[in-house]
Each structure stands twice: as structure tokens, then as C-alpha cells.
CSV table of C-alpha atoms and ligand atoms in Angstrom, one decimal:
chain,number,residue,atom,x,y,z
I,285,MET,CA,50.0,132.7,-42.1
I,286,ASN,CA,48.9,134.6,-39.0
I,287,GLU,CA,45.7,136.6,-39.3
I,288,THR,CA,46.7,139.5,-37.1
I,289,CYS,CA,50.5,139.7,-37.6
I,290,ILE,CA,51.4,143.0,-39.2
I,291,PHE,CA,54.2,141.6,-41.3
I,292,CYS,CA,51.9,138.7,-42.5
I,293,ARG,CA,49.3,141.3,-43.4
I,294,ILE,CA,52.0,143.3,-45.3
I,295,ALA,CA,53.1,140.1,-47.1
I,296,ARG,CA,49.5,139.5,-48.1
I,297,GLY,CA,49.1,143.1,-49.4
I,298,GLU,CA,46.5,144.0,-46.8
I,299,ILE,CA,48.6,146.8,-45.3
I,300,PRO,CA,50.7,149.0,-47.6
I,301,ALA,CA,54.5,149.1,-47.4
I,302,GLU,CA,57.2,150.2,-49.7
I,303,ARG,CA,58.6,147.1,-51.2
I,304,VAL,CA,62.3,147.2,-52.2
I,305,LEU,CA,62.4,143.6,-53.4
I,306,GLU,CA,60.1,140.6,-53.5
I,307,THR,CA,60.6,136.9,-54.4
I,308,ASP,CA,58.2,134.0,-54.1
I,309,ASN,CA,59.2,133.5,-50.4
I,310,VAL,CA,60.7,136.8,-49.1
I,311,ILE,CA,59.9,140.5,-49.1
I,312,ALA,CA,62.1,143.5,-48.4
I,313,ILE,CA,60.3,146.6,-47.2
I,314,ARG,CA,61.4,150.0,-46.0
I,315,ASP,CA,61.1,150.5,-42.3
I,316,VAL,CA,58.3,152.9,-41.4
I,317,ASN,CA,60.6,154.5,-38.7
I,318,PRO,CA,64.0,154.5,-40.3
I,319,GLN,CA,67.1,154.6,-38.1
I,320,ALA,CA,69.5,155.3,-41.0
I,321,PRO,CA,69.3,156.7,-44.5
I,322,VAL,CA,68.8,153.1,-45.7
I,323,HIS,CA,66.7,150.9,-43.3
I,324,VAL,CA,65.1,147.9,-45.0
I,325,LEU,CA,63.5,144.9,-43.3
I,326,VAL,CA,63.9,141.5,-45.0
I,327,LEU,CA,61.3,138.9,-43.9
I,328,PRO,CA,59.9,135.6,-44.9
I,329,LYS,CA,56.3,135.7,-46.3
I,330,THR,CA,55.3,132.8,-44.1
I,331,HIS,CA,54.9,133.4,-40.4
I,332,VAL,CA,58.0,132.7,-38.3
I,333,ALA,CA,57.9,134.2,-34.8
I,334,GLY,CA,61.7,134.6,-34.5
I,335,MET,CA,65.2,133.2,-35.0
I,336,LEU,CA,64.6,130.2,-32.8
I,337,GLU,CA,61.6,129.0,-34.7
I,338,LEU,CA,63.5,128.6,-38.0
I,339,PRO,CA,65.8,125.6,-38.0
I,340,ALA,CA,69.3,126.4,-39.0
I,341,GLU,CA,69.1,124.0,-42.0
I,342,ASP,CA,65.9,125.6,-43.4
I,343,VAL,CA,66.5,127.0,-46.9
I,344,THR,CA,64.6,130.1,-45.8
I,345,TRP,CA,67.9,131.3,-44.2
I,346,ASN,CA,69.6,131.2,-47.5
I,347,ARG,CA,66.7,133.1,-49.1
I,348,LEU,CA,66.8,135.8,-46.4
I,349,ILE,CA,70.6,136.3,-46.7
I,350,GLY,CA,70.3,136.2,-50.5
I,351,THR,CA,67.7,139.0,-50.4
I,352,VAL,CA,69.9,141.0,-47.9
I,353,GLN,CA,72.8,140.8,-50.5
I,354,GLU,CA,70.4,142.0,-53.2
I,355,VAL,CA,69.1,144.9,-51.1
I,356,VAL,CA,72.7,145.9,-50.4
I,357,ARG,CA,73.4,145.9,-54.1
I,358,VAL,CA,70.3,147.8,-55.2
I,359,GLU,CA,70.6,150.3,-52.4
I,360,GLY,CA,74.3,150.9,-53.3
I,361,LEU,CA,75.7,150.3,-49.9
I,362,VAL,CA,79.2,150.3,-51.2
I,363,ASN,CA,80.8,151.6,-48.0
I,364,GLY,CA,79.2,148.9,-45.8
I,365,PHE,CA,76.1,148.2,-43.8
I,366,ARG,CA,74.8,146.4,-40.7
I,367,VAL,CA,72.4,143.5,-40.4
I,368,VAL,CA,70.5,143.2,-37.1
I,369,VAL,CA,68.0,140.7,-35.7
I,370,ASN,CA,66.3,141.9,-32.5
I,371,GLN,CA,65.2,138.8,-30.7
I,372,GLY,CA,62.8,138.7,-27.7
I,373,SER,CA,62.2,141.3,-25.1
I,374,ASP,CA,65.9,141.8,-24.1
I,375,GLY,CA,66.8,142.1,-27.8
I,376,GLY,CA,64.2,144.7,-28.3
I,377,GLN,CA,62.0,142.8,-30.8
I,378,THR,CA,58.6,144.6,-31.2
I,379,VAL,CA,57.2,142.6,-34.1
I,380,PRO,CA,57.0,138.8,-33.5
I,381,HIS,CA,57.7,137.9,-37.1
I,382,LEU,CA,61.3,137.1,-38.0
I,383,HIS,CA,62.9,140.0,-39.9
I,384,LEU,CA,66.5,141.2,-40.6
I,385,HIS,CA,67.2,144.9,-40.4
I,386,VAL,CA,69.5,146.1,-43.1
I,387,LEU,CA,71.0,149.5,-42.1
I,388,GLY,CA,73.3,151.7,-44.0
I,389,GLY,CA,73.9,155.0,-45.8
I,390,ARG,CA,75.9,156.5,-42.9
I,391,THR,CA,78.6,155.6,-40.5
I,392,LEU,CA,76.9,153.5,-37.8
I,393,GLN,CA,77.9,153.6,-34.1
I,394,TRP,CA,79.0,150.7,-32.0
I,395,PRO,CA,78.1,149.4,-29.5
I,396,PRO,CA,74.3,149.5,-29.8
I,397,GLY,CA,72.3,150.6,-26.7
K,563,AMP,P1,61.9,145.0,-34.2
K,563,AMP,O1,61.7,146.1,-33.1
K,563,AMP,O2,63.3,144.5,-34.3
K,563,AMP,O3,60.9,143.9,-34.0
K,563,AMP,O4,61.6,145.7,-35.6
K,563,AMP,C1,60.3,146.0,-36.0
K,563,AMP,C2,60.4,147.1,-37.0
K,563,AMP,O5,59.3,147.2,-37.8
K,563,AMP,C3,60.6,148.5,-36.4
K,563,AMP,O6,61.8,149.1,-36.9
K,563,AMP,C4,59.4,149.3,-36.9
K,563,AMP,O7,59.7,150.6,-37.2
K,563,AMP,C5,59.0,148.5,-38.2
K,563,AMP,N1,57.6,148.6,-38.5
K,563,AMP,C6,56.5,148.4,-37.8
K,563,AMP,N2,55.4,148.5,-38.5
K,563,AMP,C7,55.8,148.7,-39.8
K,563,AMP,C8,55.1,148.9,-41.0
K,563,AMP,N3,53.8,148.9,-41.1
K,563,AMP,N4,55.9,149.1,-42.1
K,563,AMP,C9,57.2,149.1,-42.1
K,563,AMP,N5,57.9,148.9,-41.0
K,563,AMP,C10,57.2,148.7,-39.8
């Protein structure tokens, strides 16, 4: 755990967030600044700075993707959705704790900016 990381603090319950789903290892919260009618962040409870800090074989990836699938189901994204990871400064990452954005509920444009 990281004392000052905002997502660690949310995971610990120190900062409020609207939880969509929670398992022992993963939480899904609504983004405070939604970019689509459904905008949920899926993140590990333990601190991981970004994609490159989580080995490909780590079971956490399965847990994150499983939670994404469950979010899609409970949010009723029957027409599709987008999963995004913003990584590093060029990628536009603003919170250095790995999280998958799940966006849906409208037709999404491509390419992103
Ligand atoms: P990123 O820019 O990819 O690192 O995404 C960080 C996301 O976290 C942004 O979409 C923010 O709107 C969102 N965010 C920041 N603080 C909070 C918070 N306290 N609760 C929920 N979402 C947040």
C-alpha cells in the first residue's frame, strides 16, 4: 500500500468513491469526471504504479479483466464498450496506480486525441 496514493486511499476506504463492484483483490469505482454515460475504473487494491510494474503472468491481470467483464454485465453495455489504460506522460496517465477505464453507454469516437 502507498500512504498518499489516492486509489490506495479509496481502496482502504479513507476517501469515498462509488463502488460498482468489489472483490478481495480488485475494486471498480465510478470515475469522478466521467467521459461517457458509463465510466468505471477497475483497479487492484494493492499498489501497482502502472502496466509495466505488473508482470504479464501475474494473476492480477485475470482478476482485473474478470472484473471488467462483470462491470460490462452489471452496467448493461450490450452495444459495446471501450477499455483504456493511460500509461505514463505521453499516455495521459494522471494517477500513478494501475487502472482500466471502462467506457460505454454511447457511441465512442476513434481515434482518441
Ligand atoms: P488517468 O488519467 O488515466 O490516470 O485516470 C485517472 C482517472 O481517475 C481520471 O479519469 C479521473 O477523473 C479519475 N479520478 C481521480 N480522482 C478520483 C476519485 N477520487 N474518484 C474517482 N475517480 C477519480
